[in-house]
CSV table of C-alpha atoms in Angstrom, one decimal:
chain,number,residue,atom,x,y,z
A,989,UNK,CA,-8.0,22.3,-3.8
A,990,UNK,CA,-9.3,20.4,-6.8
A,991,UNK,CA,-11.2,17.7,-7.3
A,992,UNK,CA,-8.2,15.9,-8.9
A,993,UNK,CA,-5.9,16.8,-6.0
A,994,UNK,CA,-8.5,15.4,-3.5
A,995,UNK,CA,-8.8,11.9,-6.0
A,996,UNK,CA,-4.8,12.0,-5.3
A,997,UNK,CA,-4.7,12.1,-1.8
A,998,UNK,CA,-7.8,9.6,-1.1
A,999,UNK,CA,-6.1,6.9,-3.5
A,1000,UNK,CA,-2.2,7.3,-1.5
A,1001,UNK,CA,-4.6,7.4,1.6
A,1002,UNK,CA,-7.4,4.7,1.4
A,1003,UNK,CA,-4.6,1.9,1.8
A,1004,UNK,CA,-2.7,3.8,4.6
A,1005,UNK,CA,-6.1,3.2,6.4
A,1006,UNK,CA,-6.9,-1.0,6.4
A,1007,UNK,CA,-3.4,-1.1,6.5
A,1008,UNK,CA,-3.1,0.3,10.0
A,1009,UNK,CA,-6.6,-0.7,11.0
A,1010,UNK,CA,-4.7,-4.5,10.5
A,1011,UNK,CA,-1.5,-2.9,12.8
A,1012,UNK,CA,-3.3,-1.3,15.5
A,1013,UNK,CA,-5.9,-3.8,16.2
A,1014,UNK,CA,-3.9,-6.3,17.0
A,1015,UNK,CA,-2.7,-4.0,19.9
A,1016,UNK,CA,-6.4,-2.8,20.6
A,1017,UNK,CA,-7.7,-6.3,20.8
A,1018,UNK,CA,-4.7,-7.7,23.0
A,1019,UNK,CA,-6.5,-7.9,26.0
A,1020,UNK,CA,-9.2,-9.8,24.9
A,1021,UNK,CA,-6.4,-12.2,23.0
A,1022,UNK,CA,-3.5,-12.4,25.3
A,1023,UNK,CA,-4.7,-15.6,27.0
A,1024,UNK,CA,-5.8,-17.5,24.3
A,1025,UNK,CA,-1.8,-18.1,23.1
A,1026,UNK,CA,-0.4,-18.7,26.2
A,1027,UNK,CA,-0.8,-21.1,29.0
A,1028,UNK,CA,-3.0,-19.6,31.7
A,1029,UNK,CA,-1.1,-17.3,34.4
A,1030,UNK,CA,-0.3,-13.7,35.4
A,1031,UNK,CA,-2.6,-11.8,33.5
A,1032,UNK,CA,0.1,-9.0,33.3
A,1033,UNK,CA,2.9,-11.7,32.0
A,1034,UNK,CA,0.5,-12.9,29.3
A,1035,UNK,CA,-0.1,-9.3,27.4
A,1036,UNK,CA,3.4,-8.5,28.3
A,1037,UNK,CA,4.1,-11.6,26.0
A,1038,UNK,CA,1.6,-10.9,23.8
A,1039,UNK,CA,3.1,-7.2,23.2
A,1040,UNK,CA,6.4,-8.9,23.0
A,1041,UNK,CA,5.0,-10.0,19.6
A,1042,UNK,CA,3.8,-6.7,18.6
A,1043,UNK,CA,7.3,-5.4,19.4
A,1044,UNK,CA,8.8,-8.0,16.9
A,1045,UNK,CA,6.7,-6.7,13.5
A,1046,UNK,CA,8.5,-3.0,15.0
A,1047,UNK,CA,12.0,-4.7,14.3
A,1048,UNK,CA,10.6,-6.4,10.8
A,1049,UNK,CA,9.8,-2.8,10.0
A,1050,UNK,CA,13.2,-1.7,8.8
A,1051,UNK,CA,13.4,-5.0,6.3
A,1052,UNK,CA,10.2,-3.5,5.1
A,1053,UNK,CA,11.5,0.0,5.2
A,1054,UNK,CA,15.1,-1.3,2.8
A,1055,UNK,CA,12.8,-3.5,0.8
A,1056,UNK,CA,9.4,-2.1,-0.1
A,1057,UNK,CA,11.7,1.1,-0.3
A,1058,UNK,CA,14.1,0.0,-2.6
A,1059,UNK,CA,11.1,-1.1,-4.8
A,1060,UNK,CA,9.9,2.2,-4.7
A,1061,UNK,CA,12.5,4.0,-5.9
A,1062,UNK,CA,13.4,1.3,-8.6
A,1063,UNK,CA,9.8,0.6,-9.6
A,1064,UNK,CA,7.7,3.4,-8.4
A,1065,UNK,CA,5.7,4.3,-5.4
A,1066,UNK,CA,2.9,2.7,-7.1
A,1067,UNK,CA,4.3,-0.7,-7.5
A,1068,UNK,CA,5.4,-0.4,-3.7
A,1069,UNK,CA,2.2,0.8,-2.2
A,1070,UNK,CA,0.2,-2.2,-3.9
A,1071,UNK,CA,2.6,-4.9,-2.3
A,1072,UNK,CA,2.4,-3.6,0.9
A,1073,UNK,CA,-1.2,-4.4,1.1
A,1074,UNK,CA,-1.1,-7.5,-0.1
A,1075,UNK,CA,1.6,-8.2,2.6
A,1076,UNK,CA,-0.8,-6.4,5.0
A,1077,UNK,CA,-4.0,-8.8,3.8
A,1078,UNK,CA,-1.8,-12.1,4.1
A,1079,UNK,CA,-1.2,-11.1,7.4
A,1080,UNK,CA,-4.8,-10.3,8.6
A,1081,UNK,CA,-5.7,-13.7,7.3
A,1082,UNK,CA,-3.1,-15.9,9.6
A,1083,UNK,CA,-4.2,-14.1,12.8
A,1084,UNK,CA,-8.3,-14.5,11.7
A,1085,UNK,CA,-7.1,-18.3,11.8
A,1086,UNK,CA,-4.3,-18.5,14.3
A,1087,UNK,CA,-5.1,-21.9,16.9
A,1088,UNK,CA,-5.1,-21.3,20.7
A,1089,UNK,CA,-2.3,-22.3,22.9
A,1090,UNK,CA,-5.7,-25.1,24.0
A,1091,UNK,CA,-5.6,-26.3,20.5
A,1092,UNK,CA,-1.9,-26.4,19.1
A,1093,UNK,CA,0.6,-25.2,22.6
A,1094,UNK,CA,2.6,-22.7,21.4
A,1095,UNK,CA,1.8,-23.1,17.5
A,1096,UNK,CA,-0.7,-20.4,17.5
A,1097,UNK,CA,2.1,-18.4,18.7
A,1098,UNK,CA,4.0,-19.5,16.1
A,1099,UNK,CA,1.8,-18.2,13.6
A,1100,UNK,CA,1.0,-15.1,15.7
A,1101,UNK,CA,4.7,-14.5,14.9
A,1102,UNK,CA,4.4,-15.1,11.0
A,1103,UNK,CA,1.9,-12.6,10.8
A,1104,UNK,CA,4.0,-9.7,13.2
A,1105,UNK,CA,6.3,-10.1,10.8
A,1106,UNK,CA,4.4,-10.1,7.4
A,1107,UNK,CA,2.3,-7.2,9.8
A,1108,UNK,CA,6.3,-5.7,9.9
A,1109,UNK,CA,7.5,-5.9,6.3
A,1110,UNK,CA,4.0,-4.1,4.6
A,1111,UNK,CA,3.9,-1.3,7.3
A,1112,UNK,CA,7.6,-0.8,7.0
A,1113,UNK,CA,7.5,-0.1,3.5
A,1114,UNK,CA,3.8,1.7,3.6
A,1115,UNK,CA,5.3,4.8,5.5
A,1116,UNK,CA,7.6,5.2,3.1
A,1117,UNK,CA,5.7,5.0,-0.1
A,1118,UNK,CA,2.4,6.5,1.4
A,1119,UNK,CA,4.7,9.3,2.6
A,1120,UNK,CA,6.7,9.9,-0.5
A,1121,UNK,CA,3.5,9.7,-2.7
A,1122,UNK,CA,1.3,11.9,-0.5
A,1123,UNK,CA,4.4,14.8,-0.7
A,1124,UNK,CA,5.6,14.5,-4.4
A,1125,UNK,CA,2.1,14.3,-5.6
A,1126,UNK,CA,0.7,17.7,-4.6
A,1127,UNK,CA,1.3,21.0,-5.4
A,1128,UNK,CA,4.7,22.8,-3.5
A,1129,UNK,CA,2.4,25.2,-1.9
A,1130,UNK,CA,0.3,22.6,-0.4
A,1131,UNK,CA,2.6,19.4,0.8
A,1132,UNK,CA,1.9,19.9,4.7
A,1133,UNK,CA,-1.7,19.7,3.5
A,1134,UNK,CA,-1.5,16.8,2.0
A,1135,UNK,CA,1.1,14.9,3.6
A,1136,UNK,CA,-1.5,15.2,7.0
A,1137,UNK,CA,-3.3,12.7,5.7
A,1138,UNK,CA,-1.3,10.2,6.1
A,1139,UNK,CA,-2.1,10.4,10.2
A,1140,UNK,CA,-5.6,11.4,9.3
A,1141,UNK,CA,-5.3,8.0,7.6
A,1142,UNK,CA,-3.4,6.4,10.2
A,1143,UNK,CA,-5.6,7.6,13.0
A,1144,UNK,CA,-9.0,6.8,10.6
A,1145,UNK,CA,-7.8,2.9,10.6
A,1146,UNK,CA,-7.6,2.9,14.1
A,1147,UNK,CA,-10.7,4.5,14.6
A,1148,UNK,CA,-12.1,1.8,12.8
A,1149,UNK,CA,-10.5,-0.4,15.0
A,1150,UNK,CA,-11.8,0.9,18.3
A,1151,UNK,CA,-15.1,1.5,17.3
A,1152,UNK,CA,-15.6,-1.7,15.9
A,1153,UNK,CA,-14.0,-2.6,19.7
A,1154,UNK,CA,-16.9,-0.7,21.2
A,1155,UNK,CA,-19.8,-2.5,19.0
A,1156,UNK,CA,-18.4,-6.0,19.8
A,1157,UNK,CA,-17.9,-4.8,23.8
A,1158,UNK,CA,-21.4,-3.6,23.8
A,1159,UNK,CA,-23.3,-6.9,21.4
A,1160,UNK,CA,-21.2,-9.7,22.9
A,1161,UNK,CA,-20.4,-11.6,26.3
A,1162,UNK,CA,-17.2,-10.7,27.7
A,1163,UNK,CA,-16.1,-14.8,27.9
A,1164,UNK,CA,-17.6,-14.6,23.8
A,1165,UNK,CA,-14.5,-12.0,23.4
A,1166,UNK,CA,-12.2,-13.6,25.2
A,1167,UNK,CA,-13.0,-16.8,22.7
A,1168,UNK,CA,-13.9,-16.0,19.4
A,1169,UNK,CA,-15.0,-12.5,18.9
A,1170,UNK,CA,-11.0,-10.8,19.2
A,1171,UNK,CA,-11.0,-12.4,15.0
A,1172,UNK,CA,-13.4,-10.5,13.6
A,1173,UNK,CA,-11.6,-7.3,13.3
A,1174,UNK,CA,-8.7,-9.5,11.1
A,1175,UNK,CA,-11.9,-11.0,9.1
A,1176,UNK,CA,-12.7,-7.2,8.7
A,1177,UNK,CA,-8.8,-6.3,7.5
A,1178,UNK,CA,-8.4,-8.7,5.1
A,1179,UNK,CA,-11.7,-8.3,3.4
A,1180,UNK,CA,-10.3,-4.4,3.2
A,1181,UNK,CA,-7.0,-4.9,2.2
A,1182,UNK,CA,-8.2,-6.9,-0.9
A,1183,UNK,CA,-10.5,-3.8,-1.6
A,1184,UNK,CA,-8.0,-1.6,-1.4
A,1185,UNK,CA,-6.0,-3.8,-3.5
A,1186,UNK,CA,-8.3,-3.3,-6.4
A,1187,UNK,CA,-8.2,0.3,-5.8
A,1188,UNK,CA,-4.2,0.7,-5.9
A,1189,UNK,CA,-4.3,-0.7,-9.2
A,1190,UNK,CA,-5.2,1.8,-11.2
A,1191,UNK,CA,-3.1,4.3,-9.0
A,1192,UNK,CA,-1.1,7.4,-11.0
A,1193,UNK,CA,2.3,7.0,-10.8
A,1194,UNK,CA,3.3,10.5,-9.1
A,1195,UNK,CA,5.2,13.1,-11.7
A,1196,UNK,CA,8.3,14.1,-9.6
A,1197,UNK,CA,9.5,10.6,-9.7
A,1198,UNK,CA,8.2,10.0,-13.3
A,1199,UNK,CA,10.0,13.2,-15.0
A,1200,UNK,CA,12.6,13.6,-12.9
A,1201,UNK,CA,15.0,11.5,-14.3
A,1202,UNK,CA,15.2,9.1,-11.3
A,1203,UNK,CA,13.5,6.6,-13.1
A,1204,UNK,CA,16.8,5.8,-15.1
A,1205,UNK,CA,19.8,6.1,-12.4
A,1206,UNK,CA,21.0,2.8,-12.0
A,1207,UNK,CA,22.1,2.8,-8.0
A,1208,UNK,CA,18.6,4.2,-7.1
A,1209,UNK,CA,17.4,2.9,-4.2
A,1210,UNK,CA,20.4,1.3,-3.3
A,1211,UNK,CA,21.9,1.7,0.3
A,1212,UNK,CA,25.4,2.7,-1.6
A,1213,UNK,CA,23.9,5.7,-2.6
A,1214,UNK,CA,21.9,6.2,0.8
A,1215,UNK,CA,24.9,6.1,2.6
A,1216,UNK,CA,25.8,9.0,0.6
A,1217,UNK,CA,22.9,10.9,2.6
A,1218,UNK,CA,23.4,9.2,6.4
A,1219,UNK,CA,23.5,13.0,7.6
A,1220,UNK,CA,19.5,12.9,6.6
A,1221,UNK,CA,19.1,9.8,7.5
A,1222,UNK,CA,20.6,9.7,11.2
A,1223,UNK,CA,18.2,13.3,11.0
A,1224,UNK,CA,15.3,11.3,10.2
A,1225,UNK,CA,15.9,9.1,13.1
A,1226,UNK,CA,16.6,11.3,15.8
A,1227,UNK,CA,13.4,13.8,14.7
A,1228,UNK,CA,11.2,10.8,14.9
A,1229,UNK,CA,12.8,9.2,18.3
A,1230,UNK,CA,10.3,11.6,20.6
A,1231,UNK,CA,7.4,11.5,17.9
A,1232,UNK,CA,7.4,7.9,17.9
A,1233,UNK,CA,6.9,7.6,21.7
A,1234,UNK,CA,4.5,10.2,22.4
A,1235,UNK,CA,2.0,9.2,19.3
A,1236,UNK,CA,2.5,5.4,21.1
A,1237,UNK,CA,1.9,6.7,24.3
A,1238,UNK,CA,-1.1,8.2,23.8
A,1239,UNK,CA,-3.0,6.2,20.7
A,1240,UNK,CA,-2.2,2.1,21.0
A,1241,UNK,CA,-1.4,2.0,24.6
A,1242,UNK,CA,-4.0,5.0,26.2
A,1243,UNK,CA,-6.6,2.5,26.6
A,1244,UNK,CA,-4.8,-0.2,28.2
A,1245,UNK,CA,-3.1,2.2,30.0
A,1246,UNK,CA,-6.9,3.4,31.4
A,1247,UNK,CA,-8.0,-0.1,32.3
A,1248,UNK,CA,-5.2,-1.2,34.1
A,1249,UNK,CA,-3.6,1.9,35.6
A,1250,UNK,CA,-6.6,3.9,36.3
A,1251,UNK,CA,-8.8,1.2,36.8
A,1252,UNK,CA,-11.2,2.2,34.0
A,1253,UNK,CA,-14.1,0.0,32.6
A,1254,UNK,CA,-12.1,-1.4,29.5
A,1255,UNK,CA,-15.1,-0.2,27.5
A,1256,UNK,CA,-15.0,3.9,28.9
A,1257,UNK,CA,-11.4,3.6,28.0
A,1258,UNK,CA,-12.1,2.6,24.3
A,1259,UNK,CA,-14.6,5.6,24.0
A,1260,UNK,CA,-11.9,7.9,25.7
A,1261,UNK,CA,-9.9,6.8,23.3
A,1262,UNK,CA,-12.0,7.4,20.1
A,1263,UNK,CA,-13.3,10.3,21.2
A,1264,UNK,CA,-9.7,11.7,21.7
A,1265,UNK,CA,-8.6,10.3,18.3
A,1266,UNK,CA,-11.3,11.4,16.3
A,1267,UNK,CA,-10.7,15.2,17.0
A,1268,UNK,CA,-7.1,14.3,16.7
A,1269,UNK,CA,-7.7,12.9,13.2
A,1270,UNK,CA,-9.6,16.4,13.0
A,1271,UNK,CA,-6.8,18.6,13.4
A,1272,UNK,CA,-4.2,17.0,11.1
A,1273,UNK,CA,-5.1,19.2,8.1
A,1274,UNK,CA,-5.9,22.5,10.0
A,1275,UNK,CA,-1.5,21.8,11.4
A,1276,UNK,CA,-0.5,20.8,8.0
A,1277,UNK,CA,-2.1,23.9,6.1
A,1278,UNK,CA,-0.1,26.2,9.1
A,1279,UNK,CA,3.2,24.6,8.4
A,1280,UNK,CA,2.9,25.5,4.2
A,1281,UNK,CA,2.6,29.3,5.6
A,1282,UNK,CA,5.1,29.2,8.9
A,1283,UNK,CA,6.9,26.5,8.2
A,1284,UNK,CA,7.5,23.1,9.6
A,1285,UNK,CA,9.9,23.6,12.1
A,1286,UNK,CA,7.7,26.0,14.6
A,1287,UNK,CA,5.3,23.1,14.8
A,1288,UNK,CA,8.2,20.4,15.6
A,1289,UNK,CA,9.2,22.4,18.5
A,1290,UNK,CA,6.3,23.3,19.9
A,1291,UNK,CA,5.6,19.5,20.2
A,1292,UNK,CA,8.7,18.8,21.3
A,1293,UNK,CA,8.5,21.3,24.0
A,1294,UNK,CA,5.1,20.7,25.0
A,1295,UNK,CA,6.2,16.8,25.2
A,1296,UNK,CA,9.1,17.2,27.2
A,1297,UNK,CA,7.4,19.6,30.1
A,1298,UNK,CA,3.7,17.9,30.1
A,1299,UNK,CA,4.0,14.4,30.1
A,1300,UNK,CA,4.9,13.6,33.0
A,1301,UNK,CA,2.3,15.2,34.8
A,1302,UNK,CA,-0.6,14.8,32.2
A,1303,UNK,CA,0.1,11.0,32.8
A,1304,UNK,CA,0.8,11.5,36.3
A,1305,UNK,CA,-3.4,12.6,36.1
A,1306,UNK,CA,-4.2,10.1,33.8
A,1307,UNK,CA,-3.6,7.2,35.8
A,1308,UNK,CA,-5.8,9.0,38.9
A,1309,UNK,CA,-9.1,10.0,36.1
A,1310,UNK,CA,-11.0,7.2,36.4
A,1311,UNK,CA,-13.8,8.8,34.7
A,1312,UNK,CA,-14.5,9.6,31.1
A,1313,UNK,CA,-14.5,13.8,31.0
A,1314,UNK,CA,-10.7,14.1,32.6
A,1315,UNK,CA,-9.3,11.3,31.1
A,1316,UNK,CA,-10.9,13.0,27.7
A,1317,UNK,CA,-9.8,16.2,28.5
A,1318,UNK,CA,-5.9,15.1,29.5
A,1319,UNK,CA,-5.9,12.8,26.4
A,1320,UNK,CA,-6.9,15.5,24.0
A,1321,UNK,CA,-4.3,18.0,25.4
A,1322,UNK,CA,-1.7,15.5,24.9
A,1323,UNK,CA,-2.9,14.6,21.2
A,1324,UNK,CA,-3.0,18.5,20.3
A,1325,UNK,CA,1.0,18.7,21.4
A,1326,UNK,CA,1.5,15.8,19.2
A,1327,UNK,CA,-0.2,16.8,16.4
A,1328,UNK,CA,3.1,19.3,16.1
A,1329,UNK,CA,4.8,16.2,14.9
A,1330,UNK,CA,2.4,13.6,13.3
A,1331,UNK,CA,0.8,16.3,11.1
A,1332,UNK,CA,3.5,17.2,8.8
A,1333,UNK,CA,6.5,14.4,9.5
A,1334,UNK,CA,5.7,12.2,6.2
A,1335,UNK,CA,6.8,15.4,4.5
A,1336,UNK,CA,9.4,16.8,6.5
A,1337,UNK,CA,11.3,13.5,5.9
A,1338,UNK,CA,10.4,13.3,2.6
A,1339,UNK,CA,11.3,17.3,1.7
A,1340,UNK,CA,15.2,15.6,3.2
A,1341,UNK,CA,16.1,12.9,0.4
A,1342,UNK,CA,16.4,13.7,-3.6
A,1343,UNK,CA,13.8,11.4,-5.9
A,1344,UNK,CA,15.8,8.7,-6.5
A,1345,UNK,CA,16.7,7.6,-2.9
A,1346,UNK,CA,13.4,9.2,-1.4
A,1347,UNK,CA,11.2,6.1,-0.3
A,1348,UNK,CA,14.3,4.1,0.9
A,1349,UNK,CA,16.1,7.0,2.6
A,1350,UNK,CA,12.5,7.8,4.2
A,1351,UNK,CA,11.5,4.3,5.2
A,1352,UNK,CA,14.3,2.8,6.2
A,1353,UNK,CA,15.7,5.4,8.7
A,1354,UNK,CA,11.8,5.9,10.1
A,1355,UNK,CA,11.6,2.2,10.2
A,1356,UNK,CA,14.9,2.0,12.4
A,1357,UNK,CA,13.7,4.4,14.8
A,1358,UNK,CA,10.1,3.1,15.1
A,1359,UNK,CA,11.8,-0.7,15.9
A,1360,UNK,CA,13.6,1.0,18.5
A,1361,UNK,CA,11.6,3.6,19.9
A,1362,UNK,CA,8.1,3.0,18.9
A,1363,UNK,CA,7.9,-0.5,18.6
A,1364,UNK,CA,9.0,-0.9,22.4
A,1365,UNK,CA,6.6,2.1,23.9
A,1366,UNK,CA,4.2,-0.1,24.8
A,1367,UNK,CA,7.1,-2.8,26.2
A,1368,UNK,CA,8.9,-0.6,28.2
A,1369,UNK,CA,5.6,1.0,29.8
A,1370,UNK,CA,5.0,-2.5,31.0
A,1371,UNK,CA,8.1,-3.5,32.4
A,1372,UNK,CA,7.8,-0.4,34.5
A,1373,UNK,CA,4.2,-0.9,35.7
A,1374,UNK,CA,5.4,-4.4,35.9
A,1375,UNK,CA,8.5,-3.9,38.3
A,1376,UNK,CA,6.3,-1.3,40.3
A,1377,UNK,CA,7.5,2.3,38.7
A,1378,UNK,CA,5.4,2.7,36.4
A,1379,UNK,CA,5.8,6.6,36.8
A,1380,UNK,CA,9.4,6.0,35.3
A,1381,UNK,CA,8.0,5.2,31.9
A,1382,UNK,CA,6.4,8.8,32.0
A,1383,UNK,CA,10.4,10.7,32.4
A,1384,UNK,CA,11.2,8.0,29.5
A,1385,UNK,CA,8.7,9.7,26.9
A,1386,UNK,CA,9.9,13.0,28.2
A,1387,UNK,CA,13.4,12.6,27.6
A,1388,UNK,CA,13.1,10.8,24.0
A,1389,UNK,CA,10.8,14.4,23.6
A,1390,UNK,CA,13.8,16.0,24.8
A,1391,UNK,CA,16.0,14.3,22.4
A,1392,UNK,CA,14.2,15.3,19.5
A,1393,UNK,CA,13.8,18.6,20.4
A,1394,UNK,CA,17.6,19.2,20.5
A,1395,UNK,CA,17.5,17.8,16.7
A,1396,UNK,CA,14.7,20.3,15.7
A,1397,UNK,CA,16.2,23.7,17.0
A,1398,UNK,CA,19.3,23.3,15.1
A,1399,UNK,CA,18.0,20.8,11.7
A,1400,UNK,CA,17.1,23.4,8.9
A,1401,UNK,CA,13.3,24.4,7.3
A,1402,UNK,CA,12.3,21.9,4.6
A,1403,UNK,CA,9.0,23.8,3.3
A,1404,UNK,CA,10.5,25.3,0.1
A,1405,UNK,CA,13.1,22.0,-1.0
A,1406,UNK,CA,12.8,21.4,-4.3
A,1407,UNK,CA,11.2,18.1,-4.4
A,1408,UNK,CA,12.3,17.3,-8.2
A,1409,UNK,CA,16.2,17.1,-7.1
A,1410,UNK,CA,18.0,14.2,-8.2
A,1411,UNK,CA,21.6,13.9,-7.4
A,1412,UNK,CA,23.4,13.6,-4.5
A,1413,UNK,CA,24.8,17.1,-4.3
A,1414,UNK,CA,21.6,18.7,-3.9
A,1415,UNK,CA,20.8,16.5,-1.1
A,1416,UNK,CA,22.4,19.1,1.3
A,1417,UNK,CA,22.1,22.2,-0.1
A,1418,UNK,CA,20.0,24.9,0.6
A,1419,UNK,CA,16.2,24.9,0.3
A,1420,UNK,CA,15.4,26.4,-3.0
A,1421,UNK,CA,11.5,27.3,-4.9
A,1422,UNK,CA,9.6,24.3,-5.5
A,1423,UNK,CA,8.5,23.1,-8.4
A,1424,UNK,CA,5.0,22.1,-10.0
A,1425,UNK,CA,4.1,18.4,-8.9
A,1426,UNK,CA,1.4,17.0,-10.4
A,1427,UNK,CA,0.5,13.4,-11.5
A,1428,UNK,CA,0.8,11.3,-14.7
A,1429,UNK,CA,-1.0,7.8,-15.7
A,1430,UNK,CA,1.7,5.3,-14.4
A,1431,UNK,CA,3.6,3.3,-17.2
């Protein structure tokens, strides 16, 4: 891969980073923040509050998703992926300065909520256009590649995230934490979002949606015409139900997960956790590259399978290692089965939807699922551990596994769609050569 092709995928990917550094560390710093917006009480009732939130910026994310997607297919991805980080910066900002429940009552909850839901709107739309820009931007031959790196990415931001978790857990008090220290990771995101900002500027516009004649269809992006393609989209949904779960499961809510189940020191379970994520972020690539030569349906059902048969008892161990090496160990077999999905979905969904409807047919069906399925992982975890069946939560993830797999033994291969298809009637036909995709200077 070229120099060019690598200055292609670091430019779609750069943002996709600070913008789910800002996502995730609002989950990863929960603990330490829960308290400080609510009056004081059951420790449990207080994060379960506080994840309540979280939840809401999952059901924002389809209004992104219709939006920021729309934008994309009537502007360009470009035009899209710059907003969303802007969104994503305003948001960082109102959390860095959101009062305590001390301070205002419940107006620091108040703008706890603004900020989910700014949080919602940029990530909704990011998937999308990072996704659709990361596919139509590379070469046929090489979109699993490339399209990885969106999780690489994803997982990179929270990376970030936890390891700047395990420098403030090591160099400050556990009371300093609890009261200050929990806004210096949304100091850090907005300070990187306006980076990025700079840097999405002079993006290239990608070729496919350029050339292809998209560019001039007056009902792009428009749900009339998506509806015209609710096969792929109800498709997109249901392949992403189990993904969604899982990649929950075992990223955002692992190390809570440790510390309260397991009864792990809160900062083992943050290096459990980046240990396991690094070599997950790893991996991406090596899947993608296997699903441009076998395709990308072997590696969707070998996670779904894996997901369906092993959760239950790899978190059935999970919440009895109380030590770092098995908790590493089961984390990192759980990541691998997942990396069948999060390594090559961005394209998958993307190979589904013609140019002109790609970005809103991709984010607004992934956005849908995630507000139901993802968005509420954590949630529903909760309310189980909270009513006393915790282990209840661990069938849930196996059946929404189950689910998807159902979807992925009959849905067709996607490797060799022509990604340069425009009109409706190509939408469902059969997978034909690719063509070249490369980039132009946007307009």
């Amino acid at each position: 891969m070229g120099r060019e092709q690598w200055k292609k995928i670091w430019v779609g990917s750069a943002g996709n980073m600070v913008e789910w550094f800002d996502w995730f560390v609002y989950a990863t710093f929960a603990v330490y923040f829960a308290d400080s917006f609510f009056p004081e009480g059951n420790e449990t009732a207080n994060l379960m509050n506080t994840m309540g939130i979280f939840a809401v910026g999952f059901f924002m994310r389809p209004v992104g998703g219709w939006l920021l997607g729309r934008i994309g297919d009537r502007k360009g991805r470009k035009a899209a992926l710059t907003l969303t980080v802007t969104l994503m910066s305003a948001s960082a900002v109102l959390i860095a300065i959101a009062p305590t429940y001390d301070v205002a009552g419940y107006g620091g909850v108040a703008v706890l909520m603004v900020a989910r839901l700014l949080q919602g709107l940029s990530v909704g739309g990011e998937y999308a256009a990072s996704a659709t820009y990361l596919t139509e931007a590379s070469a046929p031959e090489k979109r699993g590649f490339a399209s990885s790196f969106q999780y690489v990415s994803m997982t990179a931001g929270q990376l970030v995230g936890l390891g700047l978790q395990i420098v403030l857990q090591r160099n400050m008090s556990e009371a300093a934490l609890h009261s200050w220290g929990w806004r210096i990771p949304f100091v850090v995101g907005a300070l990187g979002a306006g980076i990025v900002f700079y840097l999405r500027r002079s993006m290239l516009e990608t070729e496919v949606y350029a050339d292809s004649g998209a560019a001039e269809q007056q009902d792009r992006g428009t749900l009339k015409v998506l509806w015209q393609h609710r096969r792929e989209a109800f498709l997109v949904m249901a392949l992403t139900m189990g993904g969604t779960v899982a990649y929950y499961t075992y990223t955002t809510y692992l190390t809570k997960f440790l510390s309260k189940s397991a009864g792990m020191e809160k900062s083992t379970a943050s290096l459990v956790s980046f240990c396991a994520l690094f070599v997950f972020m790893c991996i991406q690539p090596l899947a993608g590259m296997l699903s441009d030569r076998i395709g990308r349906r072997p590696l969707l059902i070998t996670f779904a399978v894996g997901s369906t048969f092993l959760t239950v008892p790899i978190m059935t161990m999970l919440k009895h290692a109380d030590t770092f090496w098995p908790a590493l160990g089961l984390a990192l077999l759980a990541l691998v089965v997942i990396t069948g999905y999060t390594s090559i979905n961005a394209c998958v969904k993307a190979e589904l939807f013609p140019t002109g409807i790609r970005a809103l047919g991709v984010g607004l069906s992934y956005a849908v699922a995630n507000a139901l399925f993802g968005g509420t992982a954590e949630y529903v975890a909760l309310w189980f551990k909270n009513a006393g069946a915790e282990s209840g939560f661990y069938w849930y993830v196996a059946g929404c596994a189950a689910v998807s797999l159902v979807v992925y033994l009959t849905m067709r291969e996607t490797r060799d769609i022509d990604l340069n298809r425009v009109d409706a009637g190509q939408a469902g036909a059969e997978a034909q050569p690719a063509g070249a995709t490369s980039v132009t200077p946007a307009s």
